[in-house]
C-alpha cells in the first residue's frame, strides 16, 4: 500500500494553474482603483430650502464618466478571483449603455475581447464610447431580450457573462473597501450635518442601493434610504406589493428602471420608494444642468427630483437635515434625446410645467409637493 501511495504521489502534479496573469490583471485593476478612488461631493446652494442641505456625489468624474465605473471594476475583480476570467476570455454583458462603456474600458485595460448586448434605442454616444475602447455591440429590439442573448453569446464564444443584474450586489464589498457608501459618509464627516437624514438613489441593477442600504445598517447610522424608480419599471411595484415576479414595459430613462425585478434589487434595505414621472426626471435634469453649468443625465434628473420630493416632505414636517444623492453620468451622452427638443416632441414629453414647479420650489421652498408619492407606503 505504501509503495502504491508513493507511486501515485509521484505521478500527481502538485503545481496549480498559472496565477501570473491573474496577479497582473488584479494589479492593473487596483491601480485604476487608486487613481479614481474618490469623486467630488458637490453642495449647491438652494435659496428656498432653509435648514436643508443637498449634496450631490459626482460619479460622472470617473475615467469612464459614470457611476458604473465602480460596478464594472467590482465585476472584473469578482470574475477574476472566482476563476471565471483569464487570458483571452471573451466578456459579454447585457447593458443599456453606461455599464458596458465601463466594462469595455476594463476589457481594453486587460486586453480581453468584449461584447455588449443592448437595445437598439441606446444612445449613439454610449455605442461610440464602447467601440472606442475596442468593444463590440450586439443589438436587440426589446430590453427584455438582452439577458438570454448575452447568455447565448457567452456560451457560443466560451466566454464569461458578467451579468451585472445578478452580480452587482454580491461583487461589491458593502462593508467598506471604499465603496460609494463609505465614500459618502467619509466625505460628510466634517459637514455641519455629518450624518445625512436621507440618501436618495435610483435603481438600475439595484446593486448600488443594496450597497448603501447594507452599509447604513452595518454602521448603525440613522440615515434612511429612499430609492426612486421611473415609469415603466418593475422595481416600485415589487417593493410596494412584495411580488418579486412583477414585470413592466421598460424604462424611458436609460440606465435605471427594469422590465423585471433584478436579482440585485434588495427591498429589505430600502426605507421608502418613490415613482417619478419621465417628464419630471428630464425636467429636473435640465434644471440641475443649468445650476451646475454642465449637463447631467436623465437618471441624475430622477435622483434630483426624488431628493426634492423628500426635501418638500421635510419642509412640510418642519424637519431639517442633509440629503445626499448621486450624479450618475454626464448629460453629454444624451444630446440626441433628453436635450433634443425634437426628441422630446416625438415622445410627447412636455417638461415645461415640471421645470417651472422645480424652479419655484428651489426659489421659495413650496409648490412642489402636490402628489402623493411621499405619503405612499407598503
mmCIF file of C-alpha atoms in Angstrom:
data_model
loop_
_atom_site.group_PDB
_atom_site.id
_atom_site.type_symbol
_atom_site.label_atom_id
_atom_site.label_comp_id
_atom_site.label_asym_id
_atom_site.label_seq_id
_atom_site.Cartn_x
_atom_site.Cartn_y
_atom_site.Cartn_z
ATOM 1 C CA UNK A 1 0.000 0.000 0.000
ATOM 2 C CA UNK A 2 2.838 2.397 0.877
ATOM 3 C CA UNK A 3 4.584 1.736 -2.441
ATOM 4 C CA UNK A 4 1.311 2.297 -4.285
ATOM 5 C CA UNK A 5 0.712 5.633 -2.496
ATOM 6 C CA UNK A 6 4.252 6.765 -3.204
ATOM 7 C CA UNK A 7 3.874 5.905 -6.873
ATOM 8 C CA UNK A 8 0.553 7.740 -7.066
ATOM 9 C CA UNK A 9 2.052 10.807 -5.361
ATOM 10 C CA UNK A 10 4.967 10.845 -7.776
ATOM 11 C CA UNK A 11 2.554 10.838 -10.705
ATOM 12 C CA UNK A 12 0.311 13.581 -9.244
ATOM 13 C CA UNK A 13 1.354 17.104 -10.341
ATOM 14 C CA UNK A 14 1.282 19.402 -7.329
ATOM 15 C CA UNK A 15 1.526 22.683 -9.214
ATOM 16 C CA UNK A 16 -1.781 24.512 -9.727
ATOM 17 C CA UNK A 17 -2.784 26.764 -12.623
ATOM 18 C CA UNK A 18 -0.514 29.672 -13.510
ATOM 19 C CA UNK A 19 -1.684 32.678 -11.468
ATOM 20 C CA UNK A 20 0.692 35.174 -13.023
ATOM 21 C CA UNK A 21 -1.936 36.559 -15.435
ATOM 22 C CA UNK A 22 -4.467 36.976 -12.622
ATOM 23 C CA UNK A 23 -1.885 38.773 -10.467
ATOM 24 C CA UNK A 24 -1.037 41.170 -13.295
ATOM 25 C CA UNK A 25 -4.724 41.778 -14.025
ATOM 26 C CA UNK A 26 -5.510 42.471 -10.372
ATOM 27 C CA UNK A 27 -2.587 44.901 -10.162
ATOM 28 C CA UNK A 28 -3.977 46.804 -13.164
ATOM 29 C CA UNK A 29 -7.462 46.948 -11.651
ATOM 30 C CA UNK A 30 -6.144 48.055 -8.258
ATOM 31 C CA UNK A 31 -4.071 50.722 -9.972
ATOM 32 C CA UNK A 32 -7.200 52.103 -11.616
ATOM 33 C CA UNK A 33 -8.927 51.996 -8.233
ATOM 34 C CA UNK A 34 -6.212 54.109 -6.645
ATOM 35 C CA UNK A 35 -6.297 56.637 -9.482
ATOM 36 C CA UNK A 36 -10.074 57.057 -9.260
ATOM 37 C CA UNK A 37 -10.510 56.290 -5.578
ATOM 38 C CA UNK A 38 -12.939 59.091 -4.861
ATOM 39 C CA UNK A 39 -15.262 61.576 -6.513
ATOM 40 C CA UNK A 40 -16.366 65.057 -5.510
ATOM 41 C CA UNK A 41 -19.269 65.792 -3.179
ATOM 42 C CA UNK A 42 -20.925 68.898 -4.612
ATOM 43 C CA UNK A 43 -23.067 71.196 -2.444
ATOM 44 C CA UNK A 44 -25.160 73.657 -4.469
ATOM 45 C CA UNK A 45 -26.961 76.477 -2.662
ATOM 46 C CA UNK A 46 -30.765 76.488 -2.933
ATOM 47 C CA UNK A 47 -32.372 79.682 -1.639
ATOM 48 C CA UNK A 48 -35.742 78.178 -0.787
ATOM 49 C CA UNK A 49 -34.544 75.161 1.213
ATOM 50 C CA UNK A 50 -33.976 76.631 4.681
ATOM 51 C CA UNK A 51 -32.338 74.152 7.050
ATOM 52 C CA UNK A 52 -31.970 71.505 4.347
ATOM 53 C CA UNK A 53 -28.640 70.880 2.603
ATOM 54 C CA UNK A 54 -28.458 68.844 -0.610
ATOM 55 C CA UNK A 55 -25.207 67.137 -1.594
ATOM 56 C CA UNK A 56 -24.510 65.564 -4.983
ATOM 57 C CA UNK A 57 -21.964 62.740 -5.194
ATOM 58 C CA UNK A 58 -20.482 63.355 -8.645
ATOM 59 C CA UNK A 59 -19.795 59.936 -10.156
ATOM 60 C CA UNK A 60 -19.535 61.406 -13.655
ATOM 61 C CA UNK A 61 -15.864 62.232 -12.980
ATOM 62 C CA UNK A 62 -14.751 58.588 -13.124
ATOM 63 C CA UNK A 63 -12.497 57.704 -16.099
ATOM 64 C CA UNK A 64 -15.469 56.234 -17.990
ATOM 65 C CA UNK A 65 -17.817 59.028 -16.982
ATOM 66 C CA UNK A 66 -20.371 57.303 -14.776
ATOM 67 C CA UNK A 67 -21.279 55.595 -11.535
ATOM 68 C CA UNK A 68 -20.967 52.275 -13.381
ATOM 69 C CA UNK A 69 -17.160 52.553 -13.319
ATOM 70 C CA UNK A 70 -17.218 51.297 -9.714
ATOM 71 C CA UNK A 71 -19.528 48.411 -10.610
ATOM 72 C CA UNK A 72 -17.520 47.354 -13.659
ATOM 73 C CA UNK A 73 -14.272 47.206 -11.675
ATOM 74 C CA UNK A 74 -16.012 45.124 -8.990
ATOM 75 C CA UNK A 75 -17.425 42.722 -11.593
ATOM 76 C CA UNK A 76 -13.967 42.222 -13.114
ATOM 77 C CA UNK A 77 -12.394 41.616 -9.695
ATOM 78 C CA UNK A 78 -15.213 39.198 -8.869
ATOM 79 C CA UNK A 79 -14.800 37.272 -12.127
ATOM 80 C CA UNK A 80 -11.017 37.011 -11.894
ATOM 81 C CA UNK A 81 -10.971 35.946 -8.237
ATOM 82 C CA UNK A 82 -13.660 33.336 -8.936
ATOM 83 C CA UNK A 83 -11.553 31.898 -11.744
ATOM 84 C CA UNK A 84 -14.043 32.809 -14.470
ATOM 85 C CA UNK A 85 -11.909 35.403 -16.249
ATOM 86 C CA UNK A 86 -8.487 34.523 -17.571
ATOM 87 C CA UNK A 87 -6.191 35.217 -20.530
ATOM 88 C CA UNK A 88 -8.243 35.637 -23.703
ATOM 89 C CA UNK A 89 -11.661 35.252 -22.054
ATOM 90 C CA UNK A 90 -14.430 36.827 -24.122
ATOM 91 C CA UNK A 91 -16.522 39.009 -21.832
ATOM 92 C CA UNK A 92 -20.223 39.566 -22.503
ATOM 93 C CA UNK A 93 -22.690 41.899 -20.806
ATOM 94 C CA UNK A 94 -26.367 42.838 -21.039
ATOM 95 C CA UNK A 95 -26.473 46.604 -20.679
ATOM 96 C CA UNK A 96 -28.340 49.744 -21.665
ATOM 97 C CA UNK A 97 -25.045 51.537 -22.068
ATOM 98 C CA UNK A 98 -23.070 53.016 -19.173
ATOM 99 C CA UNK A 99 -22.081 49.707 -17.561
ATOM 100 C CA UNK A 100 -20.946 48.436 -20.951
ATOM 101 C CA UNK A 101 -18.848 51.566 -21.517
ATOM 102 C CA UNK A 102 -17.036 50.991 -18.234
ATOM 103 C CA UNK A 103 -16.638 47.260 -18.868
ATOM 104 C CA UNK A 104 -15.250 47.946 -22.346
ATOM 105 C CA UNK A 105 -12.656 50.192 -20.689
ATOM 106 C CA UNK A 106 -11.553 47.460 -18.290
ATOM 107 C CA UNK A 107 -11.588 44.815 -21.016
ATOM 108 C CA UNK A 108 -9.285 47.065 -23.045
ATOM 109 C CA UNK A 109 -7.067 47.530 -19.973
ATOM 110 C CA UNK A 110 -6.699 43.745 -19.665
ATOM 111 C CA UNK A 111 -6.566 43.113 -23.451
ATOM 112 C CA UNK A 112 -9.729 40.980 -23.441
ATOM 113 C CA UNK A 113 -12.487 40.868 -26.093
ATOM 114 C CA UNK A 114 -15.795 42.425 -25.016
ATOM 115 C CA UNK A 115 -19.332 42.221 -26.437
ATOM 116 C CA UNK A 116 -22.231 44.367 -25.164
ATOM 117 C CA UNK A 117 -25.816 43.234 -25.762
ATOM 118 C CA UNK A 118 -28.125 46.252 -25.691
ATOM 119 C CA UNK A 119 -31.396 47.671 -27.024
ATOM 120 C CA UNK A 120 -31.244 49.460 -30.381
ATOM 121 C CA UNK A 121 -32.504 52.594 -28.646
ATOM 122 C CA UNK A 122 -29.249 53.015 -26.676
ATOM 123 C CA UNK A 123 -27.735 56.461 -27.221
ATOM 124 C CA UNK A 124 -25.207 56.675 -30.051
ATOM 125 C CA UNK A 125 -22.714 58.393 -27.717
ATOM 126 C CA UNK A 126 -22.602 55.283 -25.499
ATOM 127 C CA UNK A 127 -22.243 52.986 -28.508
ATOM 128 C CA UNK A 128 -19.352 55.076 -29.823
ATOM 129 C CA UNK A 129 -17.645 55.000 -26.399
ATOM 130 C CA UNK A 130 -17.884 51.187 -26.239
ATOM 131 C CA UNK A 131 -16.424 50.840 -29.722
ATOM 132 C CA UNK A 132 -13.701 53.377 -28.928
ATOM 133 C CA UNK A 133 -12.448 51.001 -26.211
ATOM 134 C CA UNK A 134 -12.461 48.116 -28.687
ATOM 135 C CA UNK A 135 -15.779 46.587 -27.619
ATOM 136 C CA UNK A 136 -18.473 45.282 -29.968
ATOM 137 C CA UNK A 137 -22.208 45.952 -29.708
ATOM 138 C CA UNK A 138 -24.931 43.394 -30.381
ATOM 139 C CA UNK A 139 -28.398 44.942 -30.632
ATOM 140 C CA UNK A 140 -31.821 43.581 -29.713
ATOM 141 C CA UNK A 141 -35.244 45.074 -30.369
ATOM 142 C CA UNK A 142 -36.616 44.855 -26.838
ATOM 143 C CA UNK A 143 -34.926 45.453 -23.474
ATOM 144 C CA UNK A 144 -36.229 42.157 -22.101
ATOM 145 C CA UNK A 145 -34.242 40.204 -24.700
ATOM 146 C CA UNK A 146 -30.789 41.253 -23.510
ATOM 147 C CA UNK A 147 -30.430 38.580 -20.808
ATOM 148 C CA UNK A 148 -30.943 35.452 -22.918
ATOM 149 C CA UNK A 149 -28.969 36.812 -25.871
ATOM 150 C CA UNK A 150 -26.000 37.711 -23.658
ATOM 151 C CA UNK A 151 -26.003 34.219 -22.122
ATOM 152 C CA UNK A 152 -26.203 32.667 -25.578
ATOM 153 C CA UNK A 153 -23.266 34.682 -26.931
ATOM 154 C CA UNK A 154 -21.166 33.838 -23.854
ATOM 155 C CA UNK A 155 -21.902 30.129 -24.369
ATOM 156 C CA UNK A 156 -21.122 30.282 -28.106
ATOM 157 C CA UNK A 157 -17.789 32.030 -27.552
ATOM 158 C CA UNK A 158 -16.801 30.020 -24.484
ATOM 159 C CA UNK A 159 -16.692 33.338 -22.671
ATOM 160 C CA UNK A 160 -17.934 34.802 -19.397
ATOM 161 C CA UNK A 161 -21.274 36.564 -18.922
ATOM 162 C CA UNK A 162 -20.504 39.346 -16.442
ATOM 163 C CA UNK A 163 -24.231 39.588 -15.547
ATOM 164 C CA UNK A 164 -24.404 42.930 -13.770
ATOM 165 C CA UNK A 165 -28.067 42.411 -12.865
ATOM 166 C CA UNK A 166 -27.298 39.337 -10.774
ATOM 167 C CA UNK A 167 -23.787 40.084 -9.545
ATOM 168 C CA UNK A 168 -23.972 43.809 -8.745
ATOM 169 C CA UNK A 169 -24.990 43.307 -5.111
ATOM 170 C CA UNK A 170 -22.557 40.477 -4.442
ATOM 171 C CA UNK A 171 -19.476 41.693 -6.353
ATOM 172 C CA UNK A 172 -19.265 44.924 -4.325
ATOM 173 C CA UNK A 173 -17.897 44.802 -0.779
ATOM 174 C CA UNK A 174 -20.767 46.546 1.033
ATOM 175 C CA UNK A 175 -18.893 46.652 4.375
ATOM 176 C CA UNK A 176 -16.369 49.143 3.067
ATOM 177 C CA UNK A 177 -13.285 48.955 0.834
ATOM 178 C CA UNK A 178 -14.061 52.464 -0.457
ATOM 179 C CA UNK A 179 -17.469 51.573 -1.838
ATOM 180 C CA UNK A 180 -19.719 54.513 -2.679
ATOM 181 C CA UNK A 181 -21.496 54.418 0.693
ATOM 182 C CA UNK A 182 -18.272 54.561 2.692
ATOM 183 C CA UNK A 183 -17.036 57.365 0.458
ATOM 184 C CA UNK A 184 -20.208 59.409 1.070
ATOM 185 C CA UNK A 185 -20.088 59.070 4.855
ATOM 186 C CA UNK A 186 -16.345 59.739 4.975
ATOM 187 C CA UNK A 187 -16.784 62.948 2.960
ATOM 188 C CA UNK A 188 -19.697 64.068 5.135
ATOM 189 C CA UNK A 189 -17.700 63.815 8.390
ATOM 190 C CA UNK A 190 -16.768 67.499 8.574
ATOM 191 C CA UNK A 191 -20.089 68.863 7.317
ATOM 192 C CA UNK A 192 -22.485 70.668 9.706
ATOM 193 C CA UNK A 193 -24.876 67.690 9.463
ATOM 194 C CA UNK A 194 -22.353 64.872 9.289
ATOM 195 C CA UNK A 195 -24.903 62.047 9.110
ATOM 196 C CA UNK A 196 -27.399 62.551 6.261
ATOM 197 C CA UNK A 197 -31.072 62.328 7.076
ATOM 198 C CA UNK A 198 -31.666 60.604 3.727
ATOM 199 C CA UNK A 199 -29.689 59.170 0.820
ATOM 200 C CA UNK A 200 -31.704 59.110 -2.411
ATOM 201 C CA UNK A 201 -30.718 56.702 -5.175
ATOM 202 C CA UNK A 202 -32.365 55.351 -8.314
ATOM 203 C CA UNK A 203 -32.301 51.647 -9.167
ATOM 204 C CA UNK A 204 -30.839 50.104 -12.308
ATOM 205 C CA UNK A 205 -29.416 46.788 -11.215
ATOM 206 C CA UNK A 206 -30.331 47.528 -7.602
ATOM 207 C CA UNK A 207 -26.703 46.938 -6.611
ATOM 208 C CA UNK A 208 -25.871 50.499 -5.523
ATOM 209 C CA UNK A 209 -28.974 50.847 -3.380
ATOM 210 C CA UNK A 210 -28.192 47.434 -1.840
ATOM 211 C CA UNK A 211 -24.645 48.562 -1.017
ATOM 212 C CA UNK A 212 -25.815 51.854 0.501
ATOM 213 C CA UNK A 213 -28.654 50.264 2.482
ATOM 214 C CA UNK A 214 -26.474 47.494 3.874
ATOM 215 C CA UNK A 215 -23.683 49.913 4.808
ATOM 216 C CA UNK A 216 -26.131 52.179 6.663
ATOM 217 C CA UNK A 217 -27.358 49.244 8.749
ATOM 218 C CA UNK A 218 -23.851 47.834 9.239
ATOM 219 C CA UNK A 219 -22.579 51.153 10.624
ATOM 220 C CA UNK A 220 -25.708 51.825 12.684
ATOM 221 C CA UNK A 221 -26.459 55.198 11.077
ATOM 222 C CA UNK A 222 -29.861 56.865 11.455
ATOM 223 C CA UNK A 223 -29.815 57.708 7.732
ATOM 224 C CA UNK A 224 -32.789 56.485 5.726
ATOM 225 C CA UNK A 225 -32.572 55.203 2.152
ATOM 226 C CA UNK A 226 -35.101 56.349 -0.433
ATOM 227 C CA UNK A 227 -34.982 54.563 -3.798
ATOM 228 C CA UNK A 228 -36.533 56.402 -6.740
ATOM 229 C CA UNK A 229 -37.971 54.419 -9.614
ATOM 230 C CA UNK A 230 -39.245 55.533 -13.019
ATOM 231 C CA UNK A 231 -42.253 54.937 -15.229
ATOM 232 C CA UNK A 232 -42.219 51.564 -16.962
ATOM 233 C CA UNK A 233 -40.065 49.910 -14.281
ATOM 234 C CA UNK A 234 -40.941 46.898 -12.131
ATOM 235 C CA UNK A 235 -38.983 47.846 -9.004
ATOM 236 C CA UNK A 236 -41.547 50.111 -7.328
ATOM 237 C CA UNK A 237 -44.410 47.637 -7.777
ATOM 238 C CA UNK A 238 -42.254 44.818 -6.389
ATOM 239 C CA UNK A 239 -41.321 46.852 -3.313
ATOM 240 C CA UNK A 240 -44.881 48.057 -2.676
ATOM 241 C CA UNK A 241 -46.565 44.674 -3.181
ATOM 242 C CA UNK A 242 -43.822 42.236 -2.188
ATOM 243 C CA UNK A 243 -44.234 40.491 -5.570
ATOM 244 C CA UNK A 244 -40.704 39.879 -6.829
ATOM 245 C CA UNK A 245 -42.111 38.480 -10.073
ATOM 246 C CA UNK A 246 -43.567 41.859 -11.065
ATOM 247 C CA UNK A 247 -42.952 42.922 -14.663
ATOM 248 C CA UNK A 248 -43.252 46.209 -16.593
ATOM 249 C CA UNK A 249 -42.789 47.508 -20.157
ATOM 250 C CA UNK A 250 -39.334 49.035 -19.526
ATOM 251 C CA UNK A 251 -37.969 52.487 -18.801
ATOM 252 C CA UNK A 252 -37.532 55.552 -20.978
ATOM 253 C CA UNK A 253 -34.735 56.783 -18.691
ATOM 254 C CA UNK A 254 -31.537 54.989 -19.712
ATOM 255 C CA UNK A 255 -29.565 53.175 -17.034
ATOM 256 C CA UNK A 256 -32.346 52.872 -14.459
ATOM 257 C CA UNK A 257 -35.644 51.032 -14.200
ATOM 258 C CA UNK A 258 -36.068 47.494 -15.498
ATOM 259 C CA UNK A 259 -38.843 45.424 -17.107
ATOM 260 C CA UNK A 260 -38.305 42.753 -14.432
ATOM 261 C CA UNK A 261 -37.116 42.685 -10.821
ATOM 262 C CA UNK A 262 -33.382 42.062 -10.981
ATOM 263 C CA UNK A 263 -31.684 39.669 -8.516
ATOM 264 C CA UNK A 264 -29.533 42.534 -7.165
ATOM 265 C CA UNK A 265 -32.594 44.509 -6.040
ATOM 266 C CA UNK A 266 -32.902 44.007 -2.264
ATOM 267 C CA UNK A 267 -36.193 45.509 -0.950
ATOM 268 C CA UNK A 268 -35.341 44.818 2.698
ATOM 269 C CA UNK A 269 -32.643 47.523 2.850
ATOM 270 C CA UNK A 270 -34.949 50.248 1.481
ATOM 271 C CA UNK A 271 -36.861 52.591 3.800
ATOM 272 C CA UNK A 272 -39.009 54.281 1.166
ATOM 273 C CA UNK A 273 -39.616 54.298 -2.588
ATOM 274 C CA UNK A 274 -40.923 56.945 -4.963
ATOM 275 C CA UNK A 275 -42.062 56.536 -8.555
ATOM 276 C CA UNK A 276 -41.017 59.538 -10.663
ATOM 277 C CA UNK A 277 -42.696 60.573 -13.960
ATOM 278 C CA UNK A 278 -40.459 60.674 -17.049
ATOM 279 C CA UNK A 279 -41.264 64.340 -17.658
ATOM 280 C CA UNK A 280 -40.254 65.216 -14.092
ATOM 281 C CA UNK A 281 -36.970 63.283 -14.413
ATOM 282 C CA UNK A 282 -35.993 65.069 -17.610
ATOM 283 C CA UNK A 283 -37.151 68.478 -16.368
ATOM 284 C CA UNK A 284 -35.099 68.034 -13.191
ATOM 285 C CA UNK A 285 -32.053 67.093 -15.289
ATOM 286 C CA UNK A 286 -32.448 70.332 -17.272
ATOM 287 C CA UNK A 287 -32.816 72.449 -14.125
ATOM 288 C CA UNK A 288 -29.815 70.862 -12.403
ATOM 289 C CA UNK A 289 -27.722 71.173 -15.564
ATOM 290 C CA UNK A 290 -28.353 74.922 -15.599
ATOM 291 C CA UNK A 291 -27.438 75.211 -11.916
ATOM 292 C CA UNK A 292 -24.185 73.235 -12.338
ATOM 293 C CA UNK A 293 -23.258 74.836 -15.704
ATOM 294 C CA UNK A 294 -22.930 71.366 -17.281
ATOM 295 C CA UNK A 295 -25.312 68.695 -18.409
ATOM 296 C CA UNK A 296 -26.321 65.706 -16.301
ATOM 297 C CA UNK A 297 -28.073 62.536 -17.455
ATOM 298 C CA UNK A 298 -31.697 61.515 -17.091
ATOM 299 C CA UNK A 299 -31.051 59.167 -14.170
ATOM 300 C CA UNK A 300 -29.477 62.082 -12.302
ATOM 301 C CA UNK A 301 -32.653 64.022 -13.005
ATOM 302 C CA UNK A 302 -34.638 61.194 -11.415
ATOM 303 C CA UNK A 303 -32.357 61.266 -8.369
ATOM 304 C CA UNK A 304 -32.574 65.041 -8.064
ATOM 305 C CA UNK A 305 -36.354 65.154 -8.391
ATOM 306 C CA UNK A 306 -36.754 62.400 -5.795
ATOM 307 C CA UNK A 307 -34.449 64.322 -3.459
ATOM 308 C CA UNK A 308 -36.563 67.446 -3.868
ATOM 309 C CA UNK A 309 -39.695 65.486 -3.005
ATOM 310 C CA UNK A 310 -38.022 64.255 0.176
ATOM 311 C CA UNK A 311 -36.985 67.843 0.930
ATOM 312 C CA UNK A 312 -40.567 69.030 0.329
ATOM 313 C CA UNK A 313 -41.899 66.474 2.798
ATOM 314 C CA UNK A 314 -39.278 67.504 5.366
ATOM 315 C CA UNK A 315 -40.315 71.149 4.985
ATOM 316 C CA UNK A 316 -43.940 70.118 5.420
ATOM 317 C CA UNK A 317 -42.999 68.337 8.671
ATOM 318 C CA UNK A 318 -40.724 71.185 9.861
ATOM 319 C CA UNK A 319 -37.644 68.953 9.742
ATOM 320 C CA UNK A 320 -34.072 69.877 8.861
ATOM 321 C CA UNK A 321 -31.096 67.803 7.741
ATOM 322 C CA UNK A 322 -28.750 66.823 4.946
ATOM 323 C CA UNK A 323 -29.783 64.890 1.840
ATOM 324 C CA UNK A 324 -27.311 63.100 -0.451
ATOM 325 C CA UNK A 325 -27.956 61.884 -3.975
ATOM 326 C CA UNK A 326 -25.879 60.849 -6.996
ATOM 327 C CA UNK A 327 -24.822 62.448 -10.277
ATOM 328 C CA UNK A 328 -24.786 59.214 -12.264
ATOM 329 C CA UNK A 329 -23.316 60.388 -15.565
ATOM 330 C CA UNK A 330 -22.891 63.328 -17.915
ATOM 331 C CA UNK A 331 -25.759 64.659 -19.980
ATOM 332 C CA UNK A 332 -23.471 64.920 -22.995
ATOM 333 C CA UNK A 333 -24.331 61.277 -23.670
ATOM 334 C CA UNK A 334 -27.960 62.304 -24.223
ATOM 335 C CA UNK A 335 -27.671 65.292 -26.550
ATOM 336 C CA UNK A 336 -29.766 63.404 -29.089
ATOM 337 C CA UNK A 337 -32.550 62.567 -26.644
ATOM 338 C CA UNK A 338 -33.233 64.339 -23.328
ATOM 339 C CA UNK A 339 -31.643 67.579 -24.553
ATOM 340 C CA UNK A 340 -33.082 67.394 -28.073
ATOM 341 C CA UNK A 341 -36.378 69.345 -28.479
ATOM 342 C CA UNK A 342 -37.348 67.223 -31.499
ATOM 343 C CA UNK A 343 -36.913 64.009 -29.497
ATOM 344 C CA UNK A 344 -38.986 65.383 -26.616
ATOM 345 C CA UNK A 345 -41.733 66.377 -29.030
ATOM 346 C CA UNK A 346 -41.646 62.964 -30.708
ATOM 347 C CA UNK A 347 -42.036 61.279 -27.308
ATOM 348 C CA UNK A 348 -44.797 63.786 -26.365
ATOM 349 C CA UNK A 349 -42.899 64.939 -23.295
ATOM 350 C CA UNK A 350 -43.707 68.483 -22.199
ATOM 351 C CA UNK A 351 -41.175 69.231 -19.475
ATOM 352 C CA UNK A 352 -42.043 72.934 -19.096
ATOM 353 C CA UNK A 353 -44.680 72.560 -16.331
ATOM 354 C CA UNK A 354 -42.437 70.359 -14.193
ATOM 355 C CA UNK A 355 -39.486 72.633 -14.827
ATOM 356 C CA UNK A 356 -41.462 75.621 -13.547
ATOM 357 C CA UNK A 357 -42.551 73.705 -10.422
ATOM 358 C CA UNK A 358 -38.960 72.646 -9.672
ATOM 359 C CA UNK A 359 -37.526 76.141 -10.145
ATOM 360 C CA UNK A 360 -40.265 77.653 -7.961
ATOM 361 C CA UNK A 361 -39.590 75.117 -5.234
ATOM 362 C CA UNK A 362 -35.861 75.787 -5.243
ATOM 363 C CA UNK A 363 -36.532 79.529 -5.055
ATOM 364 C CA UNK A 364 -39.322 79.574 -2.471
ATOM 365 C CA UNK A 365 -39.446 76.111 -0.861
ATOM 366 C CA UNK A 366 -43.069 75.431 -1.837
ATOM 367 C CA UNK A 367 -45.248 74.483 -4.790
ATOM 368 C CA UNK A 368 -43.736 71.052 -5.480
ATOM 369 C CA UNK A 369 -45.382 68.720 -3.016
ATOM 370 C CA UNK A 370 -48.704 68.169 -4.701
ATOM 371 C CA UNK A 371 -48.703 64.482 -5.403
ATOM 372 C CA UNK A 372 -48.886 61.603 -3.008
ATOM 373 C CA UNK A 373 -45.724 59.625 -3.740
ATOM 374 C CA UNK A 374 -44.060 60.594 -0.456
ATOM 375 C CA UNK A 375 -47.124 59.501 1.542
ATOM 376 C CA UNK A 376 -47.415 56.087 -0.086
ATOM 377 C CA UNK A 377 -46.108 53.113 1.856
ATOM 378 C CA UNK A 378 -46.245 49.373 1.759
#
